CSV table of C-alpha atoms and ligand atoms in Angstrom, one decimal:
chain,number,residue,atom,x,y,z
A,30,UNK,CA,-3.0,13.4,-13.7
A,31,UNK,CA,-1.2,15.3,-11.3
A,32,UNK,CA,-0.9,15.0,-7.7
A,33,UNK,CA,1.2,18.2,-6.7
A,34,UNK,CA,4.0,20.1,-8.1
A,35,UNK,CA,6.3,21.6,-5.3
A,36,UNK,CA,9.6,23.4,-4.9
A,37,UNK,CA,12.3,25.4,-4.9
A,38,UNK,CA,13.5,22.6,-2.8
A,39,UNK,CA,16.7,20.3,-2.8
A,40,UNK,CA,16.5,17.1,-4.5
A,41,UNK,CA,16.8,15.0,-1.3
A,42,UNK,CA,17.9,11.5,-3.7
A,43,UNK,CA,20.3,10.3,-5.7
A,44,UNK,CA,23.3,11.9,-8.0
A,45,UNK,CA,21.9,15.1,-7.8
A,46,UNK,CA,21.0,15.6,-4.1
A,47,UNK,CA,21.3,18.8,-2.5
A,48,UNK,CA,20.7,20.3,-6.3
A,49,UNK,CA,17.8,23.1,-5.6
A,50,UNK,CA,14.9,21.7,-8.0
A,51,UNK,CA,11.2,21.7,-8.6
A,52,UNK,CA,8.7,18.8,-8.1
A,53,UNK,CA,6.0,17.5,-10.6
A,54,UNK,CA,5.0,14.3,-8.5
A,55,UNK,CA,2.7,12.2,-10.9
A,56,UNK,CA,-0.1,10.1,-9.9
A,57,UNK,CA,-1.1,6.2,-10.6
A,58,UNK,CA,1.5,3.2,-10.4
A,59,UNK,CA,1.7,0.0,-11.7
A,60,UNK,CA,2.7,-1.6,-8.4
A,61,UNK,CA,1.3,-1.5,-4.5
A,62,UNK,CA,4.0,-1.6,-1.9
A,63,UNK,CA,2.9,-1.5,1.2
A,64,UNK,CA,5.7,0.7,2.4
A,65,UNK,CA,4.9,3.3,-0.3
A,66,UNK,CA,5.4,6.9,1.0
A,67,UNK,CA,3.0,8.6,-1.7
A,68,UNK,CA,-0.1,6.4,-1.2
A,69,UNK,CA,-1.7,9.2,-2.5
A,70,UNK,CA,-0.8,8.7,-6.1
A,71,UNK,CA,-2.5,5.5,-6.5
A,72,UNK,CA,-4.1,3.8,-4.0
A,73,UNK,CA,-7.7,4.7,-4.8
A,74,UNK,CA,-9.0,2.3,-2.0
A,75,UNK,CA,-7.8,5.1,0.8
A,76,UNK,CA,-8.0,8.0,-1.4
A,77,UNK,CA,-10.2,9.7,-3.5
A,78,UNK,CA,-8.6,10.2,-6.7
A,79,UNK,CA,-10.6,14.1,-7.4
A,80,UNK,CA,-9.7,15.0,-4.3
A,81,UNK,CA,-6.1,14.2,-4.5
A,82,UNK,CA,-5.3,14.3,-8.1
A,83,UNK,CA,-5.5,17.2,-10.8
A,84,UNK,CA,-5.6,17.4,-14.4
A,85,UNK,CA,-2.9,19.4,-16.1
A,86,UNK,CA,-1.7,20.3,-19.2
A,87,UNK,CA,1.2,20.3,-20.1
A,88,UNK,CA,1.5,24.1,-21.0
A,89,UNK,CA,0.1,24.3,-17.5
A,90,UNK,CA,3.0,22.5,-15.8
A,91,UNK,CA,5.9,24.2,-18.0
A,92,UNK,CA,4.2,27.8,-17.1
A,93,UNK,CA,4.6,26.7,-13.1
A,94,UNK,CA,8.2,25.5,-13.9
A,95,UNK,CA,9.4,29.0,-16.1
A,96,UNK,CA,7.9,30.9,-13.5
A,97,UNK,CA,10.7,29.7,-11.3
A,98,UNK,CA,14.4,29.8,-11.5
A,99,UNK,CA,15.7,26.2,-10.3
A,100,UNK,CA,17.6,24.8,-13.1
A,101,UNK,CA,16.7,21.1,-12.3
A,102,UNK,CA,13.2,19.6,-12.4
A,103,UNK,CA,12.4,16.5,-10.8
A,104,UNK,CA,9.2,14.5,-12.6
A,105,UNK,CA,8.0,11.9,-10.0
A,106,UNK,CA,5.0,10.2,-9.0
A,107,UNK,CA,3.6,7.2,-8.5
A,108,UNK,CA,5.3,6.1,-11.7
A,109,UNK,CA,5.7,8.5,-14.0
A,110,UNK,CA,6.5,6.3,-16.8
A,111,UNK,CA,2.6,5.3,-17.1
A,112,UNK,CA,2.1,8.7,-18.5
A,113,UNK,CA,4.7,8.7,-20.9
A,114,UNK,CA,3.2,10.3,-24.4
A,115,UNK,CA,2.3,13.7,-21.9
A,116,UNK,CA,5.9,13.0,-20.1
A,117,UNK,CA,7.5,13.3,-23.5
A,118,UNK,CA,5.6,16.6,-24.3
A,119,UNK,CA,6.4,17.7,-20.8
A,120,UNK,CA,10.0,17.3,-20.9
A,121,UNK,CA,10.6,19.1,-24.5
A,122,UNK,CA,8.8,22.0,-23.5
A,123,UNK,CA,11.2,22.2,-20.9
A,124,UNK,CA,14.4,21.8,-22.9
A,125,UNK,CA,15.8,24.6,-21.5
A,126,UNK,CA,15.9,22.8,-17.6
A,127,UNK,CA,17.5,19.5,-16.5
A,128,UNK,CA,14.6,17.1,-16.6
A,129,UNK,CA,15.5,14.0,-14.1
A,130,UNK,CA,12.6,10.8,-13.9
A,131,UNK,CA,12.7,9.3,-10.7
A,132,UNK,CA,11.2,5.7,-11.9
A,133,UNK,CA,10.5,2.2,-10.5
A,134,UNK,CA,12.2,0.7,-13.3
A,135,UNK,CA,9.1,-1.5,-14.7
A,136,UNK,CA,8.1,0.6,-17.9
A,137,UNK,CA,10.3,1.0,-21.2
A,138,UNK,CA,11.4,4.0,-22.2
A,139,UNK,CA,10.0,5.4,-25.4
A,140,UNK,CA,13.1,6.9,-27.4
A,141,UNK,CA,11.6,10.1,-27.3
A,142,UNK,CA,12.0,10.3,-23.4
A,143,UNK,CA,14.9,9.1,-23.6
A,144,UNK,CA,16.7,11.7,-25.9
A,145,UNK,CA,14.9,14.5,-23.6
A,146,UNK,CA,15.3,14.1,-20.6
A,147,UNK,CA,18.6,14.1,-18.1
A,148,UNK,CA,18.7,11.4,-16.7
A,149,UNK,CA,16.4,8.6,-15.0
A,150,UNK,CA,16.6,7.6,-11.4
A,151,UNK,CA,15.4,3.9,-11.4
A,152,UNK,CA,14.2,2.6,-8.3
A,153,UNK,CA,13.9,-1.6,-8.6
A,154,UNK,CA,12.0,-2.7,-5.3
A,155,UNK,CA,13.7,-5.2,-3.9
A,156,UNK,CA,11.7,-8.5,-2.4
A,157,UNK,CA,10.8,-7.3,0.8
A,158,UNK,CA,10.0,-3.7,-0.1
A,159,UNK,CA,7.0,-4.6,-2.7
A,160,UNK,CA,3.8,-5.9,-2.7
A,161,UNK,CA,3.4,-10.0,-3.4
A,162,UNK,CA,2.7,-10.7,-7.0
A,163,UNK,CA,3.4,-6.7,-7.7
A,164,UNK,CA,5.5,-7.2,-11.2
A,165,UNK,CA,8.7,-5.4,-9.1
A,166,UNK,CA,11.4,-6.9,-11.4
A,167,UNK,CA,10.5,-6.4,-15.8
A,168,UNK,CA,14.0,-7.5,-17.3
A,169,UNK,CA,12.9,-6.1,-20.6
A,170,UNK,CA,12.5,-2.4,-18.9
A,171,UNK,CA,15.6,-3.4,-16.7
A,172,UNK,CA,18.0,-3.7,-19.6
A,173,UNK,CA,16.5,-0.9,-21.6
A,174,UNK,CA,17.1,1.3,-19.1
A,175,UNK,CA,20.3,0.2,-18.3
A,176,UNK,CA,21.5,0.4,-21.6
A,177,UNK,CA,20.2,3.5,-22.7
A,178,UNK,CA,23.0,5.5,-20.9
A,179,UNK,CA,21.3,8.2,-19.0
A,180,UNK,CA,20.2,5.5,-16.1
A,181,UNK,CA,21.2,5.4,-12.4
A,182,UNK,CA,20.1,2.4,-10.1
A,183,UNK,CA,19.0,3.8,-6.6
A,184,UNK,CA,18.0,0.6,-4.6
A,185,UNK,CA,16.2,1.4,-1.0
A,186,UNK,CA,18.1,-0.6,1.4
A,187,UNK,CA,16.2,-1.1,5.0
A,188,UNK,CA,18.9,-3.4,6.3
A,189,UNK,CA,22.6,-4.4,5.7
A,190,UNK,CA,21.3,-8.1,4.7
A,191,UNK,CA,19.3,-6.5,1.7
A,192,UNK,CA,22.9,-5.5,-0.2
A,193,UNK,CA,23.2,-9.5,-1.7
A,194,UNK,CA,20.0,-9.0,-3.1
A,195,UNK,CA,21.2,-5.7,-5.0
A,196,UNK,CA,24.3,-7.2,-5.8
A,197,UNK,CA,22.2,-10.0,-7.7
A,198,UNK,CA,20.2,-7.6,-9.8
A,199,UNK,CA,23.2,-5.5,-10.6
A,200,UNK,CA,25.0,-8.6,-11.7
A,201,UNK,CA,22.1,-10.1,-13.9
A,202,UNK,CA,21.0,-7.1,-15.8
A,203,UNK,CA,24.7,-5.3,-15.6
A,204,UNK,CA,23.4,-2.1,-14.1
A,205,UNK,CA,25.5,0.9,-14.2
A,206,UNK,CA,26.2,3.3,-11.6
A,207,UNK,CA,25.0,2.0,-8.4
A,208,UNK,CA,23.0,4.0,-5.5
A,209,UNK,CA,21.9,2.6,-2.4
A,210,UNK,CA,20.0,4.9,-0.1
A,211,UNK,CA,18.2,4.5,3.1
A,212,UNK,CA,14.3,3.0,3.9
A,213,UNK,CA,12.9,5.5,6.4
A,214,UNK,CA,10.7,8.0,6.8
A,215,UNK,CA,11.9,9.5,9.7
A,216,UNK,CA,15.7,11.4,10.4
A,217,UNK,CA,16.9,9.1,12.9
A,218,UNK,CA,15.9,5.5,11.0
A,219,UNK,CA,17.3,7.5,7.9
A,220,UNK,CA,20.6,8.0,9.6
A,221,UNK,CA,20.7,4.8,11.4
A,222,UNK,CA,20.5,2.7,8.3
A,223,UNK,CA,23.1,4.7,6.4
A,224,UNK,CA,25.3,4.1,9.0
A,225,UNK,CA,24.7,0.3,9.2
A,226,UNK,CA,25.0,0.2,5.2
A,227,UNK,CA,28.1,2.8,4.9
A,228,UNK,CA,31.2,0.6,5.3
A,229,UNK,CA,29.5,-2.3,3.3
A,230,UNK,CA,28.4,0.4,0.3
A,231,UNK,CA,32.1,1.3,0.0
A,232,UNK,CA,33.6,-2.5,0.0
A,233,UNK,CA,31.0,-2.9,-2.3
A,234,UNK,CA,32.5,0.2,-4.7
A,235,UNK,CA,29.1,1.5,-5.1
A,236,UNK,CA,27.7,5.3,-3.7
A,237,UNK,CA,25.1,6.1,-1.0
A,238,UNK,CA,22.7,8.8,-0.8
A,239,UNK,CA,20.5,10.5,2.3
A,240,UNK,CA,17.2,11.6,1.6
A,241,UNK,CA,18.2,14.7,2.9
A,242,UNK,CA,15.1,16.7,2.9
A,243,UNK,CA,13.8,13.1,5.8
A,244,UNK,CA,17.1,14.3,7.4
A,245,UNK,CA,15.9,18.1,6.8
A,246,UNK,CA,11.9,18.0,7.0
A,247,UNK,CA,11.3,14.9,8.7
A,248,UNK,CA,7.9,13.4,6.6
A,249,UNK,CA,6.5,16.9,6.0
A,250,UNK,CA,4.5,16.9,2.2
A,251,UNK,CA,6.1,19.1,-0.4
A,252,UNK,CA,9.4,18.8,0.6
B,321,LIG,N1,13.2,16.8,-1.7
B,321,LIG,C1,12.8,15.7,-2.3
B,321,LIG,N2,13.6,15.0,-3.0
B,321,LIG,C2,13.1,13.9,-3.6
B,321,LIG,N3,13.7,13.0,-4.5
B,321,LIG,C3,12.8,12.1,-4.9
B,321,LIG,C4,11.6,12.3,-4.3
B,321,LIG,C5,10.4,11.4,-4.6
B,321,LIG,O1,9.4,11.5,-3.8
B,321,LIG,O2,10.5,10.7,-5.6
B,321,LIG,C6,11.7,13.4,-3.5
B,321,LIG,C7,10.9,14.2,-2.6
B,321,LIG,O3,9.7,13.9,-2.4
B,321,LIG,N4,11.4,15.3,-2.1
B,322,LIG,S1,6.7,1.9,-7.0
B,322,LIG,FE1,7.1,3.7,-5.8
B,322,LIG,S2,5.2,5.0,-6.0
B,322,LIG,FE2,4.7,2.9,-6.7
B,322,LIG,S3,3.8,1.9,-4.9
B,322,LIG,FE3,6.0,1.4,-4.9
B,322,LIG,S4,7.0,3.0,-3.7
B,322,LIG,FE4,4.9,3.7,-4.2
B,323,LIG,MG1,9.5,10.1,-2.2
């Protein structure tokens, strides 16, 4: 299940921002927060999942992708990690791209994904940012990831006060390579906020990303 594919653009997170790339966003997730900025993937109580969600092949998707000439492909969702046996299929088909997941950090990786693709980009809500009694925080997926080598940690930070909490799930599941980015969906709360975390990020000896296509696009789709 698909909810759009989009690009050339720049990947707007993480390691690789400013990297020109195509989308595959995914739909469904296994969690419900309330700040989500792609309701569309999942919450079926405000949308209508055949209106906002296709089926695709995979020899569908890797003919969009090799009819375009970004070298990096972003898979996304939702979580893409609920669609894992296709994902799998998906990324060795494409073995001649960079394959990055952008994941919420609750689902195991199968080994297959894992030799495959690039690299993840594992999101863990913190507290605040999920729904109550969403399953935000699955140590067993947690340490997988971490220890599989190919993981980065991107935590979405809304205020300076959140960075404790990061530093406690760093510490307990010894999480490499440590992003925090900003919580905003428009340029100037986006900028704000990296402002207000910047100082702290670097005392901290961890890296901060934009989300440069907010900073760029504002909260225009396929972007
Ligand atoms: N440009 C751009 N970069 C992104 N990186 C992660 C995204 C996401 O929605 O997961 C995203 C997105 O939606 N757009
Ligand atoms: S994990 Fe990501 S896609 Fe799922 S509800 Fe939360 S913010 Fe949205
Ligand atoms: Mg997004």
């Amino acid at each position: 299940m698909v909810a759009e594919c989009f690009g050339p653009t720049f990947q707007g997170e993480g390691p690789s921002v400013g990297q020109q790339s195509l989308f595959v966003r995914l739909s469904r997730c296994n969690l419900s927060c309330p700040g989500c900025d792609t309701p569309e993937t999942w919450d079926w109580s405000r949308f209508d999942p055949r209106e906002v969600s296709t089926r695709h092949g995979v020899e569908d998707l890797a003919a969009w992708v090799m009819a375009r000439s970004p070298r990096l492909v972003v898979v996304t969702g939702g979580e893409p990690l609920l669609q894992q046996p296709q994902l799998v299929d998906l990324v060795q088909v494409l073995s001649g791209r960079r394959v990055e997941v952008e994941t919420n950090g609750t689902v195991v990786p199968m080994p297959e994904l894992v030799e495959s693709v690039s690299g993840f980009n594992v999101s863990p809500k913190l507290a605040a940012f999920a729904a109550p009694g969403d399953r935000r925080i699955v140590p067993e997926a947690l340490e997988a990831l971490a220890a599989c080598g190919k993981a980065r940690f991107k935590f979405v930070v809304h205020e300076a006060g959140q960075l404790d909490e990061v530093a406690s799930l760093v510490e307990e599941f010894s999480l490499p390579d440590v992003w925090v980015m900003p919580e905003g969906a428009n340029s100037a709360v986006v900028l704000r906020t990296m402002r207000e975390l910047a100082d702290q990020v670097l005392g901290r000896g961890w890296n901060l990303t934009p989300r440069l296509h907010t900073l760029l696009w504002e909260a225009e789709r396929g972007r």
